[in-house]
Amino acid sequence: MNKLHRTALTAAVTAAAVAGGLGITGAASAQSTPNAARAADPRANERVVQTFLHEVIDGHDGAATAGLVTPDVAWHGGTLGVVAGRSNVTGLFTGIVTALPDLHSTVHDLIGQGDQVVVRQVMTGTQKGAIIGIPASGRTVTWDAIEIFVLRDGKISQIWAGDDWTAILNDTGTYKAPWIS
């Protein structure tokens, strides 16, 4: 990403945060209200998210999720729904890194603002196990993802997942959209 694109992305994240928290103010402020008086450290929050990506995703250690999230953590997966609670979210990520045992995240942008960290990344792995009901295909799966992490007291309290499910469905052989060649 060139400097102009990075500047534009940073400006958009900053504007969204100032305007009310990247479109998730209701949920984010409800969980972060007790900490409102204390300013969040964006660099420390970025390090927590980097640790999560390194240990859980690239390190294939779903159990490491438990030490990096709050007890009331919620993963918001769009049409996949919401997974709530430390043990459930840990189970979710354990299932993902088990189904895709060589999963790797290539981070293109990681930007912290207040108690939020936005990550733009490309995920790649070989589907060796079932994931969201899709049987193992043995195929390489690659998709773009933009995630918003909300942190509280140095732990991840929410993950808003924006994953390209059309790419995942295509690469697993489940569905081929007419626009994909």
Short mmCIF file of C-alpha atoms in Angstrom, two decimals:
data_model
loop_
_atom_site.label_atom_id
_atom_site.label_comp_id
_atom_site.label_asym_id
_atom_site.label_seq_id
_atom_site.Cartn_x
_atom_site.Cartn_y
_atom_site.Cartn_z
CA MET A 1 0.00 0.00 0.00
CA ASN A 2 1.47 3.33 -0.95
CA LYS A 3 1.79 6.31 1.36
CA LEU A 4 -1.30 8.04 -0.08
CA HIS A 5 -3.49 4.97 0.51
CA ARG A 6 -2.14 4.51 4.04
CA THR A 7 -2.78 8.20 4.81
CA ALA A 8 -6.34 7.91 3.47
CA LEU A 9 -6.98 4.74 5.51
CA THR A 10 -5.58 6.37 8.65
CA ALA A 11 -7.73 9.45 8.08
CA ALA A 12 -10.83 7.29 7.58
CA VAL A 13 -10.19 5.31 10.77
CA THR A 14 -9.54 8.51 12.72
CA ALA A 15 -12.67 10.19 11.36
CA ALA A 16 -14.79 7.14 12.11
CA ALA A 17 -13.42 6.89 15.63
CA VAL A 18 -14.06 10.59 16.30
CA ALA A 19 -17.55 10.26 14.83
CA GLY A 20 -18.42 7.41 17.12
CA GLY A 21 -16.15 4.42 17.01
CA LEU A 22 -16.03 2.88 13.54
CA GLY A 23 -19.74 2.20 13.45
CA ILE A 24 -19.77 0.01 16.55
CA THR A 25 -20.29 2.63 19.22
CA GLY A 26 -23.25 0.96 20.88
CA ALA A 27 -21.46 -2.29 21.56
CA ALA A 28 -18.03 -0.81 22.09
CA SER A 29 -19.07 1.92 24.48
CA ALA A 30 -21.26 -0.44 26.47
CA GLN A 31 -18.22 -2.59 27.25
CA SER A 32 -15.65 0.19 27.59
CA THR A 33 -17.63 2.67 29.70
CA PRO A 34 -15.82 1.78 32.98
CA ASN A 35 -12.53 2.69 31.29
CA ALA A 36 -13.73 5.89 29.61
CA ALA A 37 -11.83 8.09 32.06
CA ARG A 38 -8.54 6.38 31.21
CA ALA A 39 -7.09 7.02 27.76
CA ALA A 40 -6.38 3.89 25.75
CA ASP A 41 -2.81 3.30 24.58
CA PRO A 42 -3.13 2.54 20.85
CA ARG A 43 0.43 1.16 20.60
CA ALA A 44 -0.12 -1.25 23.50
CA ASN A 45 -3.40 -2.34 21.93
CA GLU A 46 -1.65 -2.90 18.60
CA ARG A 47 0.87 -5.14 20.37
CA VAL A 48 -1.95 -7.24 21.89
CA VAL A 49 -3.52 -7.73 18.46
CA GLN A 50 -0.13 -8.56 16.92
CA THR A 51 0.39 -11.15 19.67
CA PHE A 52 -3.04 -12.62 18.93
CA LEU A 53 -2.25 -12.91 15.20
CA HIS A 54 1.21 -14.35 15.89
CA GLU A 55 0.25 -16.88 18.57
CA VAL A 56 -3.28 -17.90 17.58
CA ILE A 57 -3.32 -17.61 13.78
CA ASP A 58 0.29 -18.00 12.65
CA GLY A 59 1.24 -20.14 15.68
CA HIS A 60 -1.85 -22.36 15.22
CA ASP A 61 -2.59 -22.25 18.95
CA GLY A 62 -6.31 -21.67 19.39
CA ALA A 63 -5.99 -22.20 23.14
CA ALA A 64 -3.80 -19.07 23.34
CA THR A 65 -6.96 -17.07 22.62
CA ALA A 66 -8.09 -17.50 26.24
CA GLY A 67 -5.17 -15.48 27.61
CA LEU A 68 -5.69 -12.60 25.19
CA VAL A 69 -9.43 -11.96 25.52
CA THR A 70 -11.80 -10.73 28.22
CA PRO A 71 -14.24 -13.18 29.86
CA ASP A 72 -17.15 -11.51 28.01
CA VAL A 73 -15.44 -11.31 24.60
CA ALA A 74 -17.69 -11.37 21.53
CA TRP A 75 -16.74 -12.32 17.98
CA HIS A 76 -19.09 -10.72 15.43
CA GLY A 77 -19.08 -12.67 12.17
CA GLY A 78 -21.76 -10.94 10.11
CA THR A 79 -24.06 -13.56 8.60
CA LEU A 80 -22.31 -16.24 10.67
CA GLY A 81 -23.64 -14.61 13.83
CA VAL A 82 -22.05 -13.77 17.16
CA VAL A 83 -19.93 -16.07 19.31
CA ALA A 84 -19.77 -14.83 22.89
CA GLY A 85 -17.72 -15.73 25.95
CA ARG A 86 -14.06 -16.61 26.41
CA SER A 87 -14.47 -20.39 26.12
CA ASN A 88 -16.70 -20.15 23.03
CA VAL A 89 -14.41 -17.72 21.19
CA THR A 90 -11.40 -19.85 22.16
CA GLY A 91 -13.26 -22.86 20.72
CA LEU A 92 -14.01 -20.93 17.54
CA PHE A 93 -10.34 -20.09 16.92
CA THR A 94 -9.23 -23.59 17.93
CA GLY A 95 -11.61 -24.95 15.31
CA ILE A 96 -10.30 -22.54 12.66
CA VAL A 97 -6.60 -23.33 13.20
CA THR A 98 -7.40 -27.05 13.42
CA ALA A 99 -9.32 -27.01 10.12
CA LEU A 100 -6.61 -24.88 8.49
CA PRO A 101 -3.45 -26.16 10.24
CA ASP A 102 -1.06 -24.11 8.11
CA LEU A 103 -3.13 -20.91 8.30
CA HIS A 104 -1.09 -17.75 7.89
CA SER A 105 -2.00 -14.07 8.12
CA THR A 106 -0.19 -11.56 5.93
CA VAL A 107 -0.87 -8.19 7.57
CA HIS A 108 -1.00 -5.25 5.17
CA ASP A 109 -2.20 -2.62 7.65
CA LEU A 110 -2.56 -2.53 11.42
CA ILE A 111 -3.81 0.78 12.81
CA GLY A 112 -4.65 1.58 16.42
CA GLN A 113 -6.97 4.41 17.44
CA GLY A 114 -8.10 4.71 21.05
CA ASP A 115 -9.36 1.30 22.21
CA GLN A 116 -9.71 -0.07 18.66
CA VAL A 117 -7.26 -1.72 16.27
CA VAL A 118 -8.08 -2.28 12.59
CA VAL A 119 -6.25 -5.01 10.68
CA ARG A 120 -6.28 -5.48 6.89
CA GLN A 121 -4.85 -8.86 6.04
CA VAL A 122 -4.83 -11.79 3.65
CA MET A 123 -5.40 -15.22 5.16
CA THR A 124 -4.11 -18.40 3.50
CA GLY A 125 -4.25 -22.04 4.58
CA THR A 126 -5.01 -25.57 3.46
CA GLN A 127 -8.46 -26.81 4.49
CA LYS A 128 -7.72 -30.16 6.15
CA GLY A 129 -10.81 -30.20 8.39
CA ALA A 130 -14.42 -29.06 8.37
CA ILE A 131 -15.04 -25.36 8.88
CA ILE A 132 -18.53 -23.85 9.38
CA GLY A 133 -20.00 -27.10 8.12
CA ILE A 134 -17.91 -27.23 4.95
CA PRO A 135 -16.19 -30.64 4.77
CA ALA A 136 -12.41 -30.79 4.37
CA SER A 137 -11.44 -30.16 0.76
CA GLY A 138 -7.64 -30.40 0.93
CA ARG A 139 -7.58 -27.19 -1.09
CA THR A 140 -5.68 -23.98 -0.46
CA VAL A 141 -8.02 -21.27 0.75
CA THR A 142 -7.09 -17.58 0.46
CA TRP A 143 -9.25 -14.64 1.47
CA ASP A 144 -9.07 -10.94 2.33
CA ALA A 145 -10.09 -9.89 5.81
CA ILE A 146 -10.58 -6.63 7.64
CA GLU A 147 -11.01 -7.07 11.38
CA ILE A 148 -11.80 -4.50 14.04
CA PHE A 149 -10.55 -5.43 17.49
CA VAL A 150 -11.88 -3.56 20.54
CA LEU A 151 -9.71 -3.76 23.64
CA ARG A 152 -10.41 -3.25 27.32
CA ASP A 153 -7.83 -3.44 30.10
CA GLY A 154 -5.19 -4.79 27.72
CA LYS A 155 -7.39 -7.65 26.44
CA ILE A 156 -9.51 -8.12 23.34
CA SER A 157 -13.19 -7.61 24.23
CA GLN A 158 -14.70 -7.68 20.73
CA ILE A 159 -13.69 -8.82 17.27
CA TRP A 160 -15.69 -7.55 14.30
CA ALA A 161 -14.76 -9.90 11.46
CA GLY A 162 -15.05 -8.81 7.85
CA ASP A 163 -13.92 -11.90 5.93
CA ASP A 164 -14.48 -12.50 2.20
CA TRP A 165 -16.77 -15.53 2.48
CA THR A 166 -17.30 -15.68 -1.28
CA ALA A 167 -13.57 -16.36 -1.68
CA ILE A 168 -13.67 -18.98 1.08
CA LEU A 169 -16.67 -20.72 -0.48
CA ASN A 170 -15.03 -20.59 -3.91
CA ASP A 171 -11.67 -21.92 -2.74
CA THR A 172 -13.26 -24.79 -0.80
CA GLY A 173 -15.24 -25.76 -3.91
CA THR A 174 -18.54 -25.07 -2.14
CA TYR A 175 -19.83 -22.24 -4.35
CA LYS A 176 -18.57 -20.48 -7.45
CA ALA A 177 -19.91 -16.97 -7.91
CA PRO A 178 -20.64 -16.04 -11.53
CA TRP A 179 -18.12 -13.18 -11.44
CA ILE A 180 -15.18 -15.39 -10.42
CA SER A 181 -13.18 -16.68 -13.37
#
